[in-house]
PDB file of C-alpha atoms in Angstrom:
ATOM      1  CA  UNK A 120     -90.080   4.278 -49.883  1.00  0.00           C
ATOM      2  CA  UNK A 121     -88.372   2.167 -52.606  1.00  0.00           C
ATOM      3  CA  UNK A 122     -87.152  -1.318 -51.686  1.00  0.00           C
ATOM      4  CA  UNK A 123     -83.578  -1.624 -50.530  1.00  0.00           C
ATOM      5  CA  UNK A 124     -81.345  -4.329 -52.006  1.00  0.00           C
ATOM      6  CA  UNK A 125     -81.790  -6.534 -48.927  1.00  0.00           C
ATOM      7  CA  UNK A 126     -85.293  -5.828 -47.632  1.00  0.00           C
ATOM      8  CA  UNK A 127     -88.723  -4.564 -48.466  1.00  0.00           C
ATOM      9  CA  UNK A 128     -90.249  -2.194 -45.987  1.00  0.00           C
ATOM     10  CA  UNK A 129     -93.936  -2.025 -45.313  1.00  0.00           C
ATOM     11  CA  UNK A 130     -94.502   1.603 -44.443  1.00  0.00           C
ATOM     12  CA  UNK A 131     -96.981   2.139 -41.664  1.00  0.00           C
ATOM     13  CA  UNK A 132     -99.679   4.805 -42.032  1.00  0.00           C
ATOM     14  CA  UNK A 133     -97.404   7.206 -40.157  1.00  0.00           C
ATOM     15  CA  UNK A 134     -94.740   6.717 -42.846  1.00  0.00           C
ATOM     16  CA  UNK A 135     -92.329   4.963 -40.472  1.00  0.00           C
ATOM     17  CA  UNK A 136     -91.040   1.676 -41.908  1.00  0.00           C
ATOM     18  CA  UNK A 137     -91.968  -1.472 -40.010  1.00  0.00           C
ATOM     19  CA  UNK A 138     -89.895  -4.630 -39.626  1.00  0.00           C
ATOM     20  CA  UNK A 139     -88.022  -5.652 -42.775  1.00  0.00           C
ATOM     21  CA  UNK A 140     -89.346  -8.624 -44.713  1.00  0.00           C
ATOM     22  CA  UNK A 141     -87.057 -10.940 -46.686  1.00  0.00           C
ATOM     23  CA  UNK A 142     -87.152 -10.740 -50.449  1.00  0.00           C
ATOM     24  CA  UNK A 143     -89.184 -13.518 -52.075  1.00  0.00           C
ATOM     25  CA  UNK A 144     -86.053 -14.595 -53.954  1.00  0.00           C
ATOM     26  CA  UNK A 145     -84.192 -15.093 -50.683  1.00  0.00           C
ATOM     27  CA  UNK A 146     -86.930 -17.354 -49.342  1.00  0.00           C
ATOM     28  CA  UNK A 147     -87.073 -19.326 -52.584  1.00  0.00           C
ATOM     29  CA  UNK A 148     -83.308 -19.758 -52.577  1.00  0.00           C
ATOM     30  CA  UNK A 149     -83.367 -20.911 -48.946  1.00  0.00           C
ATOM     31  CA  UNK A 150     -86.070 -23.472 -49.835  1.00  0.00           C
ATOM     32  CA  UNK A 151     -84.038 -24.692 -52.811  1.00  0.00           C
ATOM     33  CA  UNK A 152     -80.919 -25.077 -50.684  1.00  0.00           C
ATOM     34  CA  UNK A 153     -82.868 -26.967 -48.008  1.00  0.00           C
ATOM     35  CA  UNK A 154     -84.313 -29.283 -50.654  1.00  0.00           C
ATOM     36  CA  UNK A 155     -80.891 -29.845 -52.229  1.00  0.00           C
ATOM     37  CA  UNK A 156     -79.360 -30.671 -48.834  1.00  0.00           C
ATOM     38  CA  UNK A 157     -82.120 -33.236 -48.147  1.00  0.00           C
ATOM     39  CA  UNK A 158     -81.621 -34.820 -51.571  1.00  0.00           C
ATOM     40  CA  UNK A 159     -77.859 -34.922 -51.046  1.00  0.00           C
ATOM     41  CA  UNK A 160     -78.320 -36.531 -47.618  1.00  0.00           C
ATOM     42  CA  UNK A 161     -80.261 -39.350 -49.301  1.00  0.00           C
ATOM     43  CA  UNK A 162     -77.243 -40.007 -51.537  1.00  0.00           C
ATOM     44  CA  UNK A 163     -74.731 -40.619 -48.722  1.00  0.00           C
ATOM     45  CA  UNK A 164     -73.701 -44.250 -49.203  1.00  0.00           C
ATOM     46  CA  UNK A 165     -74.073 -46.680 -46.314  1.00  0.00           C
ATOM     47  CA  UNK A 166     -70.757 -48.481 -46.973  1.00  0.00           C
ATOM     48  CA  UNK A 167     -67.474 -47.719 -48.715  1.00  0.00           C
ATOM     49  CA  UNK A 168     -66.084 -49.784 -51.586  1.00  0.00           C
ATOM     50  CA  UNK A 169     -63.937 -51.574 -49.013  1.00  0.00           C
ATOM     51  CA  UNK A 170     -67.046 -52.457 -46.963  1.00  0.00           C
ATOM     52  CA  UNK A 171     -66.535 -49.952 -44.126  1.00  0.00           C
ATOM     53  CA  UNK A 172     -69.797 -48.634 -42.695  1.00  0.00           C
ATOM     54  CA  UNK A 173     -70.634 -44.934 -43.184  1.00  0.00           C
ATOM     55  CA  UNK A 174     -72.808 -43.377 -40.476  1.00  0.00           C
ATOM     56  CA  UNK A 175     -73.657 -39.972 -41.981  1.00  0.00           C
ATOM     57  CA  UNK A 176     -72.249 -37.129 -44.066  1.00  0.00           C
ATOM     58  CA  UNK A 177     -69.714 -36.088 -41.398  1.00  0.00           C
ATOM     59  CA  UNK A 178     -68.414 -39.665 -41.191  1.00  0.00           C
ATOM     60  CA  UNK A 179     -68.324 -39.809 -44.994  1.00  0.00           C
ATOM     61  CA  UNK A 180     -66.183 -36.660 -45.116  1.00  0.00           C
ATOM     62  CA  UNK A 181     -63.811 -38.023 -42.434  1.00  0.00           C
ATOM     63  CA  UNK A 182     -63.409 -41.316 -44.277  1.00  0.00           C
ATOM     64  CA  UNK A 183     -62.866 -39.429 -47.548  1.00  0.00           C
ATOM     65  CA  UNK A 184     -60.007 -37.456 -45.987  1.00  0.00           C
ATOM     66  CA  UNK A 185     -58.408 -40.678 -44.693  1.00  0.00           C
ATOM     67  CA  UNK A 186     -58.921 -42.428 -48.025  1.00  0.00           C
ATOM     68  CA  UNK A 187     -57.338 -39.613 -50.030  1.00  0.00           C
ATOM     69  CA  UNK A 188     -54.293 -39.690 -47.767  1.00  0.00           C
ATOM     70  CA  UNK A 189     -53.951 -43.489 -47.788  1.00  0.00           C
ATOM     71  CA  UNK A 190     -54.574 -44.042 -51.501  1.00  0.00           C
ATOM     72  CA  UNK A 191     -53.072 -40.946 -53.094  1.00  0.00           C
ATOM     73  CA  UNK A 192     -50.921 -39.357 -50.382  1.00  0.00           C
ATOM     74  CA  UNK A 193     -53.110 -36.268 -50.710  1.00  0.00           C
ATOM     75  CA  UNK A 194     -53.459 -34.058 -47.654  1.00  0.00           C
ATOM     76  CA  UNK A 195     -56.732 -32.146 -47.763  1.00  0.00           C
ATOM     77  CA  UNK A 196     -58.448 -30.030 -45.171  1.00  0.00           C
ATOM     78  CA  UNK A 197     -61.950 -30.545 -43.875  1.00  0.00           C
ATOM     79  CA  UNK A 198     -63.417 -27.608 -45.838  1.00  0.00           C
ATOM     80  CA  UNK A 199     -61.944 -28.870 -49.121  1.00  0.00           C
ATOM     81  CA  UNK A 200     -63.101 -32.420 -48.412  1.00  0.00           C
ATOM     82  CA  UNK A 201     -66.618 -31.207 -47.583  1.00  0.00           C
ATOM     83  CA  UNK A 202     -66.737 -29.246 -50.840  1.00  0.00           C
ATOM     84  CA  UNK A 203     -65.613 -32.278 -52.862  1.00  0.00           C
ATOM     85  CA  UNK A 204     -68.037 -34.612 -51.078  1.00  0.00           C
ATOM     86  CA  UNK A 205     -70.886 -32.123 -51.557  1.00  0.00           C
ATOM     87  CA  UNK A 206     -70.064 -31.813 -55.269  1.00  0.00           C
ATOM     88  CA  UNK A 207     -70.173 -35.607 -55.595  1.00  0.00           C
ATOM     89  CA  UNK A 208     -73.409 -35.904 -53.586  1.00  0.00           C
ATOM     90  CA  UNK A 209     -75.057 -33.176 -55.659  1.00  0.00           C
ATOM     91  CA  UNK A 210     -74.027 -34.949 -58.847  1.00  0.00           C
ATOM     92  CA  UNK A 211     -75.559 -38.176 -57.508  1.00  0.00           C
ATOM     93  CA  UNK A 212     -78.748 -36.411 -56.403  1.00  0.00           C
ATOM     94  CA  UNK A 213     -79.263 -34.691 -59.758  1.00  0.00           C
ATOM     95  CA  UNK A 214     -78.599 -37.826 -61.811  1.00  0.00           C
ATOM     96  CA  UNK A 215     -81.996 -39.285 -60.864  1.00  0.00           C
ATOM     97  CA  UNK A 216     -83.139 -39.887 -64.481  1.00  0.00           C
ATOM     98  CA  UNK A 217     -80.102 -42.098 -64.974  1.00  0.00           C
ATOM     99  CA  UNK A 218     -81.338 -44.257 -62.078  1.00  0.00           C
ATOM    100  CA  UNK A 219     -84.610 -45.156 -63.817  1.00  0.00           C
ATOM    101  CA  UNK A 220     -84.982 -48.876 -64.284  1.00  0.00           C
ATOM    102  CA  UNK A 221     -86.565 -50.609 -67.269  1.00  0.00           C
ATOM    103  CA  UNK A 222     -89.562 -51.327 -65.035  1.00  0.00           C
ATOM    104  CA  UNK A 223     -89.946 -47.599 -64.239  1.00  0.00           C
ATOM    105  CA  UNK A 224     -89.946 -46.664 -67.922  1.00  0.00           C
ATOM    106  CA  UNK A 225     -92.286 -49.508 -68.877  1.00  0.00           C
ATOM    107  CA  UNK A 226     -94.704 -48.536 -66.102  1.00  0.00           C
ATOM    108  CA  UNK A 227     -94.725 -44.916 -67.248  1.00  0.00           C
ATOM    109  CA  UNK A 228     -95.425 -45.944 -70.852  1.00  0.00           C
ATOM    110  CA  UNK A 229     -98.190 -48.316 -69.730  1.00  0.00           C
ATOM    111  CA  UNK A 230     -99.886 -45.621 -67.627  1.00  0.00           C
ATOM    112  CA  UNK A 231     -99.666 -43.134 -70.501  1.00  0.00           C
ATOM    113  CA  UNK A 232    -101.115 -45.607 -73.031  1.00  0.00           C
ATOM    114  CA  UNK A 233    -103.920 -46.596 -70.629  1.00  0.00           C
ATOM    115  CA  UNK A 234    -104.832 -42.974 -69.919  1.00  0.00           C
ATOM    116  CA  UNK A 235    -104.650 -41.947 -73.569  1.00  0.00           C
ATOM    117  CA  UNK A 236    -106.529 -45.042 -74.738  1.00  0.00           C
ATOM    118  CA  UNK A 237    -109.279 -44.676 -72.149  1.00  0.00           C
ATOM    119  CA  UNK A 238    -109.691 -41.032 -73.131  1.00  0.00           C
ATOM    120  CA  UNK A 239    -110.156 -41.980 -76.774  1.00  0.00           C
ATOM    121  CA  UNK A 240    -112.530 -44.816 -75.859  1.00  0.00           C
ATOM    122  CA  UNK A 241    -114.758 -42.671 -73.656  1.00  0.00           C
ATOM    123  CA  UNK A 242    -114.821 -39.821 -76.180  1.00  0.00           C
ATOM    124  CA  UNK A 243    -115.822 -42.165 -79.015  1.00  0.00           C
ATOM    125  CA  UNK A 244    -118.374 -44.027 -76.823  1.00  0.00           C
ATOM    126  CA  UNK A 245    -120.074 -40.757 -75.982  1.00  0.00           C
ATOM    127  CA  UNK A 246    -121.117 -40.308 -79.591  1.00  0.00           C
ATOM    128  CA  UNK A 247    -118.821 -37.381 -80.185  1.00  0.00           C
ATOM    129  CA  UNK A 248    -120.718 -35.004 -77.936  1.00  0.00           C
TER     130      UNK A 248
END
């Protein structure tokens, strides 16, 4: 029996399909989404620019709605605010290379030079064998 668009079937010896199994792509996508949500949760700030404490993502969305109304007179719904907050959080989560400090880069270069140099040293000390 050929796979259907949504499931693979594992035919039993009698030819009757057994329980459907998810496609590998569906599982991979679910894992990617779970990872992205965790990374985005790490990016929720703890305070606003005005110094107001932010408890979690839901509180962040609520404060964003209030801020948009107070600062710009913009009325937005919860779904739209969540989408905008998620877009911002995703941008923050995927900008990790931009968050590298000089110390991070210097440490990486030092580790690379030490590993490369020790490899050359041990290869030359071994007499080229």
